[in-house]
Amino acid sequence: MFARATAAEVVVTPIERLQAITAWLGRFPMALLQFAFRFAIAAVFWQAGMTKIASWQTTLTLFTQEYRVPVLPPELAAYMATTIELTCPVLLFFGVATRLATLPMLGQALVIQLFVYPESWNEHLIWVTILAFILTRGPGALSLDHLIARSFSARRAA
């Protein structure tokens, strides 16, 4: 009734093996990647903010002498940067107003790239790429945004 396959019939070509591996990798949960990206970029900005508040006088000196941002007075730029670095990462980590939280971080990364450390483009490219991914793909299922959206759609359906 059931014939056994011979060894010649079970041969898997390298292309088929590669396709199987690619399909297996494609099943990796996107929500885990989204959380990892949120956590990774939040950690970068959070650490920068914590460094700034650890020595506010040093921060003001840096903004006056090294981080010269055009148009903004150094003290205002320092307060703005620190505020972004200590609020947006918390929103990203928990996935609250996630897409909105990426915008000031993207702006700050671009300002740093253009006016402060243009030679560090490779690091800033990583930041901007992660933030652009979060902005365009959202926070994922492991976020409060996702729970809130589910709650609203459940209420609408009822």
JSON list of C-alpha atoms in Angstrom, two decimals:
[
{"chain": "A", "resi": 1, "resn": "MET", "atom": "CA", "xyz": [0.00, 0.00, 0.00]},
{"chain": "A", "resi": 2, "resn": "PHE", "atom": "CA", "xyz": [2.71, 2.50, 0.97]},
{"chain": "A", "resi": 3, "resn": "ALA", "atom": "CA", "xyz": [5.89, 2.15, -1.01]},
{"chain": "A", "resi": 4, "resn": "ARG", "atom": "CA", "xyz": [9.12, 3.14, 0.61]},
{"chain": "A", "resi": 5, "resn": "ALA", "atom": "CA", "xyz": [11.11, 5.88, -1.08]},
{"chain": "A", "resi": 6, "resn": "THR", "atom": "CA", "xyz": [14.49, 4.84, -2.33]},
{"chain": "A", "resi": 7, "resn": "ALA", "atom": "CA", "xyz": [17.59, 6.84, -1.47]},
{"chain": "A", "resi": 8, "resn": "ALA", "atom": "CA", "xyz": [17.66, 8.30, -4.98]},
{"chain": "A", "resi": 9, "resn": "GLU", "atom": "CA", "xyz": [14.12, 9.67, -4.57]},
{"chain": "A", "resi": 10, "resn": "VAL", "atom": "CA", "xyz": [14.90, 11.48, -1.28]},
{"chain": "A", "resi": 11, "resn": "VAL", "atom": "CA", "xyz": [17.89, 13.44, -2.52]},
{"chain": "A", "resi": 12, "resn": "VAL", "atom": "CA", "xyz": [17.52, 17.12, -1.69]},
{"chain": "A", "resi": 13, "resn": "THR", "atom": "CA", "xyz": [19.28, 19.56, -3.96]},
{"chain": "A", "resi": 14, "resn": "PRO", "atom": "CA", "xyz": [21.30, 22.44, -2.51]},
{"chain": "A", "resi": 15, "resn": "ILE", "atom": "CA", "xyz": [18.73, 24.89, -3.90]},
{"chain": "A", "resi": 16, "resn": "GLU", "atom": "CA", "xyz": [15.89, 23.04, -2.14]},
{"chain": "A", "resi": 17, "resn": "ARG", "atom": "CA", "xyz": [17.88, 22.98, 1.08]},
{"chain": "A", "resi": 18, "resn": "LEU", "atom": "CA", "xyz": [18.55, 26.72, 0.80]},
{"chain": "A", "resi": 19, "resn": "GLN", "atom": "CA", "xyz": [14.85, 27.36, 0.13]},
{"chain": "A", "resi": 20, "resn": "ALA", "atom": "CA", "xyz": [13.89, 25.29, 3.18]},
{"chain": "A", "resi": 21, "resn": "ILE", "atom": "CA", "xyz": [16.36, 27.20, 5.39]},
{"chain": "A", "resi": 22, "resn": "THR", "atom": "CA", "xyz": [15.12, 30.53, 4.06]},
{"chain": "A", "resi": 23, "resn": "ALA", "atom": "CA", "xyz": [11.51, 29.51, 4.72]},
{"chain": "A", "resi": 24, "resn": "TRP", "atom": "CA", "xyz": [12.45, 28.42, 8.25]},
{"chain": "A", "resi": 25, "resn": "LEU", "atom": "CA", "xyz": [14.21, 31.73, 8.93]},
{"chain": "A", "resi": 26, "resn": "GLY", "atom": "CA", "xyz": [11.18, 33.59, 7.55]},
{"chain": "A", "resi": 27, "resn": "ARG", "atom": "CA", "xyz": [9.07, 32.13, 10.36]},
{"chain": "A", "resi": 28, "resn": "PHE", "atom": "CA", "xyz": [11.07, 33.99, 13.02]},
{"chain": "A", "resi": 29, "resn": "PRO", "atom": "CA", "xyz": [8.57, 36.14, 14.93]},
{"chain": "A", "resi": 30, "resn": "MET", "atom": "CA", "xyz": [8.66, 39.73, 13.67]},
{"chain": "A", "resi": 31, "resn": "ALA", "atom": "CA", "xyz": [7.39, 40.89, 17.08]},
{"chain": "A", "resi": 32, "resn": "LEU", "atom": "CA", "xyz": [10.66, 39.74, 18.68]},
{"chain": "A", "resi": 33, "resn": "LEU", "atom": "CA", "xyz": [12.72, 41.70, 16.17]},
{"chain": "A", "resi": 34, "resn": "GLN", "atom": "CA", "xyz": [10.54, 44.77, 16.67]},
{"chain": "A", "resi": 35, "resn": "PHE", "atom": "CA", "xyz": [10.99, 44.54, 20.44]},
{"chain": "A", "resi": 36, "resn": "ALA", "atom": "CA", "xyz": [14.74, 44.00, 20.08]},
{"chain": "A", "resi": 37, "resn": "PHE", "atom": "CA", "xyz": [15.06, 47.05, 17.82]},
{"chain": "A", "resi": 38, "resn": "ARG", "atom": "CA", "xyz": [12.99, 49.16, 20.24]},
{"chain": "A", "resi": 39, "resn": "PHE", "atom": "CA", "xyz": [15.09, 47.99, 23.18]},
{"chain": "A", "resi": 40, "resn": "ALA", "atom": "CA", "xyz": [18.44, 48.44, 21.41]},
{"chain": "A", "resi": 41, "resn": "ILE", "atom": "CA", "xyz": [17.88, 51.99, 20.22]},
{"chain": "A", "resi": 42, "resn": "ALA", "atom": "CA", "xyz": [16.17, 52.97, 23.48]},
{"chain": "A", "resi": 43, "resn": "ALA", "atom": "CA", "xyz": [19.28, 51.80, 25.37]},
{"chain": "A", "resi": 44, "resn": "VAL", "atom": "CA", "xyz": [21.57, 53.96, 23.22]},
{"chain": "A", "resi": 45, "resn": "PHE", "atom": "CA", "xyz": [19.55, 57.13, 23.77]},
{"chain": "A", "resi": 46, "resn": "TRP", "atom": "CA", "xyz": [18.80, 56.38, 27.45]},
{"chain": "A", "resi": 47, "resn": "GLN", "atom": "CA", "xyz": [22.50, 55.93, 28.21]},
{"chain": "A", "resi": 48, "resn": "ALA", "atom": "CA", "xyz": [23.29, 59.25, 26.54]},
{"chain": "A", "resi": 49, "resn": "GLY", "atom": "CA", "xyz": [20.63, 60.99, 28.62]},
{"chain": "A", "resi": 50, "resn": "MET", "atom": "CA", "xyz": [21.87, 59.42, 31.85]},
{"chain": "A", "resi": 51, "resn": "THR", "atom": "CA", "xyz": [25.40, 60.55, 31.04]},
{"chain": "A", "resi": 52, "resn": "LYS", "atom": "CA", "xyz": [24.15, 64.10, 30.51]},
{"chain": "A", "resi": 53, "resn": "ILE", "atom": "CA", "xyz": [22.32, 64.30, 33.83]},
{"chain": "A", "resi": 54, "resn": "ALA", "atom": "CA", "xyz": [25.22, 62.69, 35.71]},
{"chain": "A", "resi": 55, "resn": "SER", "atom": "CA", "xyz": [27.15, 65.95, 35.28]},
{"chain": "A", "resi": 56, "resn": "TRP", "atom": "CA", "xyz": [24.97, 68.77, 34.04]},
{"chain": "A", "resi": 57, "resn": "GLN", "atom": "CA", "xyz": [27.84, 71.28, 34.12]},
{"chain": "A", "resi": 58, "resn": "THR", "atom": "CA", "xyz": [29.92, 69.03, 31.87]},
{"chain": "A", "resi": 59, "resn": "THR", "atom": "CA", "xyz": [26.92, 68.68, 29.57]},
{"chain": "A", "resi": 60, "resn": "LEU", "atom": "CA", "xyz": [26.51, 72.44, 29.30]},
{"chain": "A", "resi": 61, "resn": "THR", "atom": "CA", "xyz": [30.23, 72.81, 28.61]},
{"chain": "A", "resi": 62, "resn": "LEU", "atom": "CA", "xyz": [30.04, 70.19, 25.85]},
{"chain": "A", "resi": 63, "resn": "PHE", "atom": "CA", "xyz": [27.03, 71.88, 24.25]},
{"chain": "A", "resi": 64, "resn": "THR", "atom": "CA", "xyz": [28.84, 75.22, 24.42]},
{"chain": "A", "resi": 65, "resn": "GLN", "atom": "CA", "xyz": [32.22, 74.08, 23.09]},
{"chain": "A", "resi": 66, "resn": "GLU", "atom": "CA", "xyz": [31.78, 70.83, 21.12]},
{"chain": "A", "resi": 67, "resn": "TYR", "atom": "CA", "xyz": [28.11, 70.14, 20.30]},
{"chain": "A", "resi": 68, "resn": "ARG", "atom": "CA", "xyz": [27.53, 73.50, 18.67]},
{"chain": "A", "resi": 69, "resn": "VAL", "atom": "CA", "xyz": [24.06, 73.16, 17.19]},
{"chain": "A", "resi": 70, "resn": "PRO", "atom": "CA", "xyz": [23.14, 75.99, 14.83]},
{"chain": "A", "resi": 71, "resn": "VAL", "atom": "CA", "xyz": [20.33, 78.38, 15.80]},
{"chain": "A", "resi": 72, "resn": "LEU", "atom": "CA", "xyz": [19.72, 76.99, 19.31]},
{"chain": "A", "resi": 73, "resn": "PRO", "atom": "CA", "xyz": [21.44, 78.40, 22.40]},
{"chain": "A", "resi": 74, "resn": "PRO", "atom": "CA", "xyz": [23.63, 75.69, 24.01]},
{"chain": "A", "resi": 75, "resn": "GLU", "atom": "CA", "xyz": [21.57, 75.48, 27.21]},
{"chain": "A", "resi": 76, "resn": "LEU", "atom": "CA", "xyz": [18.30, 75.03, 25.30]},
{"chain": "A", "resi": 77, "resn": "ALA", "atom": "CA", "xyz": [19.90, 72.42, 23.03]},
{"chain": "A", "resi": 78, "resn": "ALA", "atom": "CA", "xyz": [21.19, 70.55, 26.10]},
{"chain": "A", "resi": 79, "resn": "TYR", "atom": "CA", "xyz": [17.74, 70.53, 27.73]},
{"chain": "A", "resi": 80, "resn": "MET", "atom": "CA", "xyz": [16.05, 69.44, 24.50]},
{"chain": "A", "resi": 81, "resn": "ALA", "atom": "CA", "xyz": [18.54, 66.63, 23.84]},
{"chain": "A", "resi": 82, "resn": "THR", "atom": "CA", "xyz": [18.35, 65.37, 27.42]},
{"chain": "A", "resi": 83, "resn": "THR", "atom": "CA", "xyz": [14.55, 65.48, 27.42]},
{"chain": "A", "resi": 84, "resn": "ILE", "atom": "CA", "xyz": [14.40, 63.46, 24.21]},
{"chain": "A", "resi": 85, "resn": "GLU", "atom": "CA", "xyz": [16.95, 60.97, 25.53]},
{"chain": "A", "resi": 86, "resn": "LEU", "atom": "CA", "xyz": [15.11, 60.38, 28.79]},
{"chain": "A", "resi": 87, "resn": "THR", "atom": "CA", "xyz": [11.50, 60.30, 27.57]},
{"chain": "A", "resi": 88, "resn": "CYS", "atom": "CA", "xyz": [11.44, 58.74, 24.11]},
{"chain": "A", "resi": 89, "resn": "PRO", "atom": "CA", "xyz": [13.39, 55.60, 25.09]},
{"chain": "A", "resi": 90, "resn": "VAL", "atom": "CA", "xyz": [10.85, 54.86, 27.84]},
{"chain": "A", "resi": 91, "resn": "LEU", "atom": "CA", "xyz": [8.02, 55.19, 25.32]},
{"chain": "A", "resi": 92, "resn": "LEU", "atom": "CA", "xyz": [9.87, 52.93, 22.88]},
{"chain": "A", "resi": 93, "resn": "PHE", "atom": "CA", "xyz": [10.67, 50.29, 25.47]},
{"chain": "A", "resi": 94, "resn": "PHE", "atom": "CA", "xyz": [7.03, 49.93, 26.51]},
{"chain": "A", "resi": 95, "resn": "GLY", "atom": "CA", "xyz": [5.74, 50.51, 23.00]},
{"chain": "A", "resi": 96, "resn": "VAL", "atom": "CA", "xyz": [3.58, 53.54, 23.84]},
{"chain": "A", "resi": 97, "resn": "ALA", "atom": "CA", "xyz": [3.10, 56.19, 21.13]},
{"chain": "A", "resi": 98, "resn": "THR", "atom": "CA", "xyz": [5.96, 54.34, 19.51]},
{"chain": "A", "resi": 99, "resn": "ARG", "atom": "CA", "xyz": [5.88, 55.84, 16.04]},
{"chain": "A", "resi": 100, "resn": "LEU", "atom": "CA", "xyz": [5.51, 59.33, 17.47]},
{"chain": "A", "resi": 101, "resn": "ALA", "atom": "CA", "xyz": [8.44, 58.72, 19.86]},
{"chain": "A", "resi": 102, "resn": "THR", "atom": "CA", "xyz": [10.75, 57.83, 16.99]},
{"chain": "A", "resi": 103, "resn": "LEU", "atom": "CA", "xyz": [10.39, 61.24, 15.35]},
{"chain": "A", "resi": 104, "resn": "PRO", "atom": "CA", "xyz": [12.34, 63.35, 17.89]},
{"chain": "A", "resi": 105, "resn": "MET", "atom": "CA", "xyz": [14.97, 60.62, 18.07]},
{"chain": "A", "resi": 106, "resn": "LEU", "atom": "CA", "xyz": [15.32, 60.61, 14.29]},
{"chain": "A", "resi": 107, "resn": "GLY", "atom": "CA", "xyz": [15.62, 64.39, 14.34]},
{"chain": "A", "resi": 108, "resn": "GLN", "atom": "CA", "xyz": [18.27, 64.26, 17.04]},
{"chain": "A", "resi": 109, "resn": "ALA", "atom": "CA", "xyz": [20.24, 61.57, 15.20]},
{"chain": "A", "resi": 110, "resn": "LEU", "atom": "CA", "xyz": [20.18, 63.68, 12.04]},
{"chain": "A", "resi": 111, "resn": "VAL", "atom": "CA", "xyz": [21.30, 66.82, 13.90]},
{"chain": "A", "resi": 112, "resn": "ILE", "atom": "CA", "xyz": [24.16, 64.88, 15.50]},
{"chain": "A", "resi": 113, "resn": "GLN", "atom": "CA", "xyz": [25.15, 63.52, 12.09]},
{"chain": "A", "resi": 114, "resn": "LEU", "atom": "CA", "xyz": [24.97, 66.81, 10.24]},
{"chain": "A", "resi": 115, "resn": "PHE", "atom": "CA", "xyz": [26.32, 69.26, 12.81]},
{"chain": "A", "resi": 116, "resn": "VAL", "atom": "CA", "xyz": [28.14, 67.47, 15.62]},
{"chain": "A", "resi": 117, "resn": "TYR", "atom": "CA", "xyz": [29.88, 64.25, 14.52]},
{"chain": "A", "resi": 118, "resn": "PRO", "atom": "CA", "xyz": [29.60, 63.86, 10.72]},
{"chain": "A", "resi": 119, "resn": "GLU", "atom": "CA", "xyz": [32.54, 61.44, 10.75]},
{"chain": "A", "resi": 120, "resn": "SER", "atom": "CA", "xyz": [30.46, 58.96, 12.79]},
{"chain": "A", "resi": 121, "resn": "TRP", "atom": "CA", "xyz": [28.04, 58.35, 9.92]},
{"chain": "A", "resi": 122, "resn": "ASN", "atom": "CA", "xyz": [28.23, 54.54, 10.25]},
{"chain": "A", "resi": 123, "resn": "GLU", "atom": "CA", "xyz": [26.92, 54.62, 13.84]},
{"chain": "A", "resi": 124, "resn": "HIS", "atom": "CA", "xyz": [24.26, 57.18, 13.01]},
{"chain": "A", "resi": 125, "resn": "LEU", "atom": "CA", "xyz": [23.18, 55.15, 9.99]},
{"chain": "A", "resi": 126, "resn": "ILE", "atom": "CA", "xyz": [22.46, 52.23, 12.31]},
{"chain": "A", "resi": 127, "resn": "TRP", "atom": "CA", "xyz": [20.41, 54.48, 14.62]},
{"chain": "A", "resi": 128, "resn": "VAL", "atom": "CA", "xyz": [18.45, 56.00, 11.75]},
{"chain": "A", "resi": 129, "resn": "THR", "atom": "CA", "xyz": [17.84, 52.61, 10.14]},
{"chain": "A", "resi": 130, "resn": "ILE", "atom": "CA", "xyz": [16.47, 51.12, 13.36]},
{"chain": "A", "resi": 131, "resn": "LEU", "atom": "CA", "xyz": [14.29, 54.17, 14.01]},
{"chain": "A", "resi": 132, "resn": "ALA", "atom": "CA", "xyz": [13.03, 54.18, 10.40]},
{"chain": "A", "resi": 133, "resn": "PHE", "atom": "CA", "xyz": [12.14, 50.49, 10.73]},
{"chain": "A", "resi": 134, "resn": "ILE", "atom": "CA", "xyz": [10.17, 51.15, 13.92]},
{"chain": "A", "resi": 135, "resn": "LEU", "atom": "CA", "xyz": [8.50, 54.20, 12.38]},
{"chain": "A", "resi": 136, "resn": "THR", "atom": "CA", "xyz": [7.42, 52.36, 9.23]},
{"chain": "A", "resi": 137, "resn": "ARG", "atom": "CA", "xyz": [6.66, 48.90, 10.64]},
{"chain": "A", "resi": 138, "resn": "GLY", "atom": "CA", "xyz": [5.36, 49.87, 14.07]},
{"chain": "A", "resi": 139, "resn": "PRO", "atom": "CA", "xyz": [6.15, 48.56, 17.54]},
{"chain": "A", "resi": 140, "resn": "GLY", "atom": "CA", "xyz": [4.91, 45.00, 16.99]},
{"chain": "A", "resi": 141, "resn": "ALA", "atom": "CA", "xyz": [2.73, 42.70, 19.04]},
{"chain": "A", "resi": 142, "resn": "LEU", "atom": "CA", "xyz": [4.91, 42.99, 22.15]},
{"chain": "A", "resi": 143, "resn": "SER", "atom": "CA", "xyz": [3.87, 46.58, 22.85]},
{"chain": "A", "resi": 144, "resn": "LEU", "atom": "CA", "xyz": [1.26, 48.55, 24.71]},
{"chain": "A", "resi": 145, "resn": "ASP", "atom": "CA", "xyz": [0.33, 50.21, 21.40]},
{"chain": "A", "resi": 146, "resn": "HIS", "atom": "CA", "xyz": [-0.69, 46.77, 20.12]},
{"chain": "A", "resi": 147, "resn": "LEU", "atom": "CA", "xyz": [-2.78, 46.06, 23.22]},
{"chain": "A", "resi": 148, "resn": "ILE", "atom": "CA", "xyz": [-4.47, 49.45, 22.99]},
{"chain": "A", "resi": 149, "resn": "ALA", "atom": "CA", "xyz": [-5.25, 48.94, 19.30]},
{"chain": "A", "resi": 150, "resn": "ARG", "atom": "CA", "xyz": [-6.71, 45.50, 20.03]},
{"chain": "A", "resi": 151, "resn": "SER", "atom": "CA", "xyz": [-8.83, 46.98, 22.80]},
{"chain": "A", "resi": 152, "resn": "PHE", "atom": "CA", "xyz": [-10.21, 49.67, 20.49]},
{"chain": "A", "resi": 153, "resn": "SER", "atom": "CA", "xyz": [-10.98, 47.21, 17.70]},
{"chain": "A", "resi": 154, "resn": "ALA", "atom": "CA", "xyz": [-12.70, 44.87, 20.17]},
{"chain": "A", "resi": 155, "resn": "ARG", "atom": "CA", "xyz": [-14.88, 47.75, 21.37]},
{"chain": "A", "resi": 156, "resn": "ARG", "atom": "CA", "xyz": [-15.73, 48.73, 17.81]},
{"chain": "A", "resi": 157, "resn": "ALA", "atom": "CA", "xyz": [-16.68, 45.16, 16.96]},
{"chain": "A", "resi": 158, "resn": "ALA", "atom": "CA", "xyz": [-18.99, 44.91, 19.99]}
]
